[in-house]
Short mmCIF file of C-alpha atoms in Angstrom, two decimals:
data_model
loop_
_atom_site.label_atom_id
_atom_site.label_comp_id
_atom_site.label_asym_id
_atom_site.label_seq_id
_atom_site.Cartn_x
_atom_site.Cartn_y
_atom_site.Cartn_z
CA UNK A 19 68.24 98.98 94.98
CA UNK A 20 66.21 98.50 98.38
CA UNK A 21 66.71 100.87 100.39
CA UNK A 22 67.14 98.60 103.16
CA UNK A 23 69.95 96.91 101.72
CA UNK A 24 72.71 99.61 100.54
CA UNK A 25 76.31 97.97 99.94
CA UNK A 26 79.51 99.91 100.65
CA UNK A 27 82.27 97.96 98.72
CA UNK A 28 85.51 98.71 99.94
CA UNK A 29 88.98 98.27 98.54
CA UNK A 30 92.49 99.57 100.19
CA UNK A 31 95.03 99.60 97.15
CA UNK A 32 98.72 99.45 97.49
CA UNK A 33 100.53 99.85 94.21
CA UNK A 34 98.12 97.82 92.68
CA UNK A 35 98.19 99.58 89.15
CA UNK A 36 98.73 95.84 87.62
CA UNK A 37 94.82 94.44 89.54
CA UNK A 38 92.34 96.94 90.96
CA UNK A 39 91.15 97.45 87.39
CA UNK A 40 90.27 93.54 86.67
CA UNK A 41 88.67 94.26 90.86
CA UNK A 42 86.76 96.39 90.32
CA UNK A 43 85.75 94.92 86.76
CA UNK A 44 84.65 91.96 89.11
CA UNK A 45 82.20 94.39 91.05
CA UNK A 46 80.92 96.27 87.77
CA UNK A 47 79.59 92.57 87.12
CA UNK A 48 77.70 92.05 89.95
CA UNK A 49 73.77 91.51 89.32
CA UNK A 50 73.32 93.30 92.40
CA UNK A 51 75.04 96.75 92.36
CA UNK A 52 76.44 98.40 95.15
CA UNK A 53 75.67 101.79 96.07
CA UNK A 54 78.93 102.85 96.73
CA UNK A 55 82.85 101.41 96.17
CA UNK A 56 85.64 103.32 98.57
CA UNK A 57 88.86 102.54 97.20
CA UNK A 58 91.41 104.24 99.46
CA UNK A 59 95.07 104.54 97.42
CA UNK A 60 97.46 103.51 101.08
CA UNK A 61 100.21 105.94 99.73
CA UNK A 62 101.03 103.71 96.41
CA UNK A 63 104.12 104.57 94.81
CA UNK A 64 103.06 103.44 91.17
CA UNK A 65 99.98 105.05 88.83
CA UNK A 66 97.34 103.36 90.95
CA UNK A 67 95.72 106.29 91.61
CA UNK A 68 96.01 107.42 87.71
CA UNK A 69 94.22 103.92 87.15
CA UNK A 70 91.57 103.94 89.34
CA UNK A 71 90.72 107.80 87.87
CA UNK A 72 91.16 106.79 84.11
CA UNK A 73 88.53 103.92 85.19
CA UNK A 74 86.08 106.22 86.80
CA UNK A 75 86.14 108.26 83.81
CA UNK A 76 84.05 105.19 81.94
CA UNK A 77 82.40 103.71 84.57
CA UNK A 78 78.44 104.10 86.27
CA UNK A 79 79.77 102.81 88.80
CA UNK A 80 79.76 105.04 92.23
CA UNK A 81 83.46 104.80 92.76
CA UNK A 82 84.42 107.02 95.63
CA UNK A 83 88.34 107.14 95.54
CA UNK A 84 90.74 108.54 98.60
CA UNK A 85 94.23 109.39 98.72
CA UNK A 86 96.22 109.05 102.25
CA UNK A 87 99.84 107.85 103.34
CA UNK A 88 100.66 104.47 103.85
CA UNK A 89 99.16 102.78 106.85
CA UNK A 90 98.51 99.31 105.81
CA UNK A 91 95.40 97.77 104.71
CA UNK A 92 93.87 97.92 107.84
CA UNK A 93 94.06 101.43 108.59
CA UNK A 94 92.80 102.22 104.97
CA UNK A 95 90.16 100.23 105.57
CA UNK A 96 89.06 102.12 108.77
CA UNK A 97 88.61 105.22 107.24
CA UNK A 98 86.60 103.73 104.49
CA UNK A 99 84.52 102.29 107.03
CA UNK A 100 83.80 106.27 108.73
CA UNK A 101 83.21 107.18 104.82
CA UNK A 102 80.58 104.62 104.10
CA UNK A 103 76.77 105.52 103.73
CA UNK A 104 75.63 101.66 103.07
CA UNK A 105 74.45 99.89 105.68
CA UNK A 106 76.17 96.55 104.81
CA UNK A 107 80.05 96.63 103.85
CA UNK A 108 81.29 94.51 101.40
CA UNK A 109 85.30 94.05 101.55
CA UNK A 110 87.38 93.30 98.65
CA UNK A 111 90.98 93.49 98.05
CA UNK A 112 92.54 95.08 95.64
CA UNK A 113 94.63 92.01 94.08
CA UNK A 114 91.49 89.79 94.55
CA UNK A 115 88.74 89.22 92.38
CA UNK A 116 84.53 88.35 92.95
CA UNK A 117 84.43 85.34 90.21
CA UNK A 118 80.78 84.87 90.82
CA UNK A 119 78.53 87.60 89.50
CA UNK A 120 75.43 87.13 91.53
CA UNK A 121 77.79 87.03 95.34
CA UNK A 122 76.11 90.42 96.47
CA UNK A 123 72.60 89.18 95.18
CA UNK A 124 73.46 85.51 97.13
CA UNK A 125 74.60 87.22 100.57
CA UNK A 126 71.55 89.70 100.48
CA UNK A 127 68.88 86.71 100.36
CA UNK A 128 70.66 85.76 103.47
CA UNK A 129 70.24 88.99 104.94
CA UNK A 130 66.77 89.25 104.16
CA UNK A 131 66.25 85.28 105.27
CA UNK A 132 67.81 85.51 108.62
CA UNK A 133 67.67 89.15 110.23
CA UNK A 134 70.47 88.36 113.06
CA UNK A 135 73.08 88.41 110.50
CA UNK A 136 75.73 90.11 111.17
CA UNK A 137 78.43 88.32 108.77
CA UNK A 138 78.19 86.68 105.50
CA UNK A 139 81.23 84.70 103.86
CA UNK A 140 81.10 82.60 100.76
CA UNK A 141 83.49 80.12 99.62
CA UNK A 142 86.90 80.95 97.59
CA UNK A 143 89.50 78.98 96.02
CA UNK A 144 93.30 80.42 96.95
CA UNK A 145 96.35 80.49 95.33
CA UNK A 146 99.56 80.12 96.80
CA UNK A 147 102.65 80.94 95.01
CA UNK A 148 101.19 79.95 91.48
CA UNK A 149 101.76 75.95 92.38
CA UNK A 150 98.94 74.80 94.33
CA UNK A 151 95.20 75.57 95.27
CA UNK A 152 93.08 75.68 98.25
CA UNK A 153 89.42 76.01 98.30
CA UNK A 154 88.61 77.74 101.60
CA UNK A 155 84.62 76.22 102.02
CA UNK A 156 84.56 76.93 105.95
CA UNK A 157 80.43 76.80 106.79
CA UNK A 158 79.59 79.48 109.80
CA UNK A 159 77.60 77.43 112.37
CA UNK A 160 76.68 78.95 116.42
CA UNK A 161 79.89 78.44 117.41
CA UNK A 162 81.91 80.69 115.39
CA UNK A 163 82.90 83.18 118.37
CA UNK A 164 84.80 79.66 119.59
CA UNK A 165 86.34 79.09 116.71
CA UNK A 166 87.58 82.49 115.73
CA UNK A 167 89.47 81.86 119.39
CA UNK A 168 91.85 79.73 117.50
CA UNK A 169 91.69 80.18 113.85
CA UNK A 170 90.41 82.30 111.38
CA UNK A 171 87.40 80.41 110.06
CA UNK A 172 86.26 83.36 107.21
CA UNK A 173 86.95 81.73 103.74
CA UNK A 174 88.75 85.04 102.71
CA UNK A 175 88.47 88.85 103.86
CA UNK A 176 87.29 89.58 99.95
CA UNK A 177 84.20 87.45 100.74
CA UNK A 178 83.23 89.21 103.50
CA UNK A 179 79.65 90.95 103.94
CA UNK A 180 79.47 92.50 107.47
CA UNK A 181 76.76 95.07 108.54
CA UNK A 182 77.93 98.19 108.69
CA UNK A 183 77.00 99.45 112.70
CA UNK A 184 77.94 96.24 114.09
CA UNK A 185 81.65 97.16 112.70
CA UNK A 186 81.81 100.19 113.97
CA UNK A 187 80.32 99.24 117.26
CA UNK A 188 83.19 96.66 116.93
CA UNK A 189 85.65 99.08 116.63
CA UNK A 190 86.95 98.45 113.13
CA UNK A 191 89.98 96.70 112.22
CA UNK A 192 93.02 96.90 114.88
CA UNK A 193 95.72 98.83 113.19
CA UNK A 194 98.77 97.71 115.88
CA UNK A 195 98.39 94.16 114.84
CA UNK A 196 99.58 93.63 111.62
CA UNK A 197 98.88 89.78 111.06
CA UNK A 198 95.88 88.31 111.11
CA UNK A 199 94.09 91.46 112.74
CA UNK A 200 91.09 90.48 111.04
CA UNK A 201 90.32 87.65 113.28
CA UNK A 202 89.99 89.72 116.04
CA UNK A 203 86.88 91.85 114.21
CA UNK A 204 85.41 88.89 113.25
CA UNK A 205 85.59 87.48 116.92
CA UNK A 206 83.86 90.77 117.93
CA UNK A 207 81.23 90.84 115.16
CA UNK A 208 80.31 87.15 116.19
CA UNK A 209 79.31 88.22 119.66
CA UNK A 210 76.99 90.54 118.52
CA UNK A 211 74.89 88.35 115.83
CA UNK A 212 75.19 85.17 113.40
CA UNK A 213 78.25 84.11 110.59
CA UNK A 214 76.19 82.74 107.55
CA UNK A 215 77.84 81.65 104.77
CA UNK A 216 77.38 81.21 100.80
CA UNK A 217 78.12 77.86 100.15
CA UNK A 218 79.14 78.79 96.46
CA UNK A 219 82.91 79.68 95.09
CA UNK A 220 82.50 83.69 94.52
CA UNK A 221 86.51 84.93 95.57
CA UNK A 222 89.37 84.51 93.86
CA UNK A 223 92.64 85.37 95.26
CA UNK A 224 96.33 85.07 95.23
CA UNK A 225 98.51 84.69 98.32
CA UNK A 226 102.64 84.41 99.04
CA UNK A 227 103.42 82.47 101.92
CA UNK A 228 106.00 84.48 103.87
CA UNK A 229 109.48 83.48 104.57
CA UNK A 230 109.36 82.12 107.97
CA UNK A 231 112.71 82.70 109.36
CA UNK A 232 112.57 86.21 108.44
CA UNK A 233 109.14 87.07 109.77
CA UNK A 234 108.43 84.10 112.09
CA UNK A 235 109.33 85.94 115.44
CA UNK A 236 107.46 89.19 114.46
CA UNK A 237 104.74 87.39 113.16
CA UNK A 238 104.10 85.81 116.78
CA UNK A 239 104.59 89.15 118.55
CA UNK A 240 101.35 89.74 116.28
CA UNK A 241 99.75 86.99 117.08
CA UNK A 242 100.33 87.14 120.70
CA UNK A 243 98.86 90.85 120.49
CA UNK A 244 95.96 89.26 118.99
CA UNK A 245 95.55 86.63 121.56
CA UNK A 246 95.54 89.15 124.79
CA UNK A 247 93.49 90.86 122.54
CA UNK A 248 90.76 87.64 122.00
CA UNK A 249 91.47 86.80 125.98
CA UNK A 250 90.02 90.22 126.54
CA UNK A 251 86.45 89.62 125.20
CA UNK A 252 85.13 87.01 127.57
CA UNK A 253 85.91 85.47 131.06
CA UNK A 254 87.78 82.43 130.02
CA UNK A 255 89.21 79.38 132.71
CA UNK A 256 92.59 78.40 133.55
CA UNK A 257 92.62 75.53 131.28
CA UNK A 258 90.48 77.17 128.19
CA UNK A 259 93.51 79.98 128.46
CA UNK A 260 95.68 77.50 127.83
CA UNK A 261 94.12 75.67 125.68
CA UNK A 262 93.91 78.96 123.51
CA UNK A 263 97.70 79.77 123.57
CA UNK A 264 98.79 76.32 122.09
CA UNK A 265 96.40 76.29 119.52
CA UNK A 266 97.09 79.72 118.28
CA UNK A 267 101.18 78.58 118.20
CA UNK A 268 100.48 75.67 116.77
CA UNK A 269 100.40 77.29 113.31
CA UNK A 270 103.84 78.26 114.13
CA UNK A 271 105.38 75.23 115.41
CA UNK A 272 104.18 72.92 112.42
CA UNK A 273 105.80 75.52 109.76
CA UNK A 274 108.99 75.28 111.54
CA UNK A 275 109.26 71.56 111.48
CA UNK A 276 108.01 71.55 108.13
CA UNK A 277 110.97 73.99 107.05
CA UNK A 278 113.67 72.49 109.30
CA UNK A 279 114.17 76.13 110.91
CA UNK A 280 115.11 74.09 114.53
CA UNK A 281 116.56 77.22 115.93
CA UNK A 282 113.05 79.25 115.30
CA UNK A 283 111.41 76.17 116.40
CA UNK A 284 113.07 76.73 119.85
CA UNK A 285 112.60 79.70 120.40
CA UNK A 286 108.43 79.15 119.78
CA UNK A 287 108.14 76.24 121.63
CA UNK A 288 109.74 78.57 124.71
CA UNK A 289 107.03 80.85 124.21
CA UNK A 290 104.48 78.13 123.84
CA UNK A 291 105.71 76.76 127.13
CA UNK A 292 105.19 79.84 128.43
CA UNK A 293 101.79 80.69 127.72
CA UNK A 294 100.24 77.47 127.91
CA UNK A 295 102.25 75.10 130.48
CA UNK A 296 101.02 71.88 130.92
CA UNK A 297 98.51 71.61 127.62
CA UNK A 298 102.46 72.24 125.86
CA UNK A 299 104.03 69.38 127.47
CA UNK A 300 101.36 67.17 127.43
CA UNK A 301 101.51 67.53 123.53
CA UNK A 302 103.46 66.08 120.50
CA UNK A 303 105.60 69.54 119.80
CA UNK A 304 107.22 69.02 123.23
CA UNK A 305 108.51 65.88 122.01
CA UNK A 306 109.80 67.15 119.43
CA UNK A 307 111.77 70.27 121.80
CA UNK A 308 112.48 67.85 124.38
CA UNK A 309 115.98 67.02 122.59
CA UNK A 310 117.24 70.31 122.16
CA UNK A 311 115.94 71.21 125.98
CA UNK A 312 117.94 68.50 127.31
CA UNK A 313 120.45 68.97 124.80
CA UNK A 314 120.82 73.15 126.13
CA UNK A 315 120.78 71.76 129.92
CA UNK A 316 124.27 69.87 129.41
CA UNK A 317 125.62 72.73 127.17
CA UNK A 318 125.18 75.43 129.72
CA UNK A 319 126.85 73.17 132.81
#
């Protein structure tokens, strides 16, 4: 391997005795090796950890494997990150799988093509509760940093190549927010060089949509963290403020309607009037409040 390109692959596993073997089976197949793979067991409670050591028992692969308490994937990830010796990370998790042998081998030409790289994605096709697909085929233009203000615009954290300093001069992955931290990284990492993405399918993965009455409030705490968090890297007007705080509840407000949970719905659109004022009642989901509003006026005479 060139010297100048050295991959860290790195995998947090929780209780993921049933996956990280077909994972990491998915990086043995790469034409491009990594150097290294970091899996750090986040305090599992099943045999991952007597999986991952059975595996590197028959492996040539340079699997580097650490055992802490649970901290969630982001934390895990941090302390692969201080462990890695590549200069380029690549980040897979440990229920996901790279369906493309040559992904590593793809994203390095990029590197080596356009030096101000900082991030390379690829395409990858999503499963959501076993009943419907989504290919995630987001191409990284200049304007990523705006983007990333109001959606996450990386086709999936498992096809992420980043370069290794420019995390850690990022900071690493915020451990206090646990939804959709990793938008804030990538935010960070695209002020500091250019998103270039493999336009081929090379991530597999499986997601569960969470039940939105039971973590819809706690999930917009998050978000909100992650907001003041995005509001923090650049001098932003009035009105792009705004602007920012509807479109980051609007995720929020359609999955409400869409699962008839009116009483959660209220209690977003209050925050959503809150943050962003006038862009919230000059649009469609204060229509759709206004009822109950005037509705809650009479009740409380």
């Amino acid at each position: 391997m060139n010297d100048q390109f050295m991959v860290s692959v790195i995998i947090p596993a929780y209780n993921a005795s049933a996956t990280i073997t077909r994972a990491l089976d998915s990086v043995k197949a790469q034409t491009l090796q990594p150097s290294e793979v970091i899996i750090v067991n986040d305090g599992s409670s099943d045999n991952t950890s007597a999986v991952i050591q059975n595996y590197i028992k028959s492996t040539a692969l340079n699997i580097i494997l650490i055992e802490t308490k649970n901290g969630g994937p982001s934390k895990a990830r941090n302390i692969a990150i201080g462990r890695a010796k590549g200069n380029w990370l690549a980040f897979l998790d440990a229920d996901d799988i790279w369906n493309n042998s040559d992904k590593l081998l793809l994203q390095s030409r990029l590197v080596e093509k356009y030096p101000d790289t900082v991030l390379v994605d690829t395409f990858s096709e999503v499963y959501w509760n076993d009943t419907k697909t989504n290919i995630n085929d987001t191409v990284k233009n200049d304007n990523a940093f705006e983007l990333l203000l109001t959606k996450n615009i990386i086709n999936a954290t498992s096809s992420v190549l980043s370069r290794a300093d420019s995390v850690r001069l990022a900071g690493g992955f915020n451990t206090e927010i646990k939804f959709g931290e990793d938008r804030l990284l990538w935010a960070k990492l695209a002020l500091q060089g250019r998103f270039r993405t493999v336009e081929k399918l090379c991530v597999f993965k499986e997601n569960h949509d969470a039940n939105l009455t039971s973590n819809g409030m706690r999930n917009l705490k998050y978000r909100e963290m992650l907001v003041e968090e995005l509001l923090n890297l650049k001098v932003f007007s009035k009105k792009e403020t705004k602007t920012i705080w509807l479109l980051n509840f609007e995720e929020f407000l359609k999955k409400a309607l869409k699962s008839g949970c009116f009483n959660l719905y209220n209690l977003i659109a209050s925050s959503t009037l809150k943050k962003s004022g006038s862009k919230f009642i000059m649009s469609k989901y204060f229509l759709f409040w206004l009822p109950s509003l005037v509705l809650s006026v009479f009740t409380n005479k």
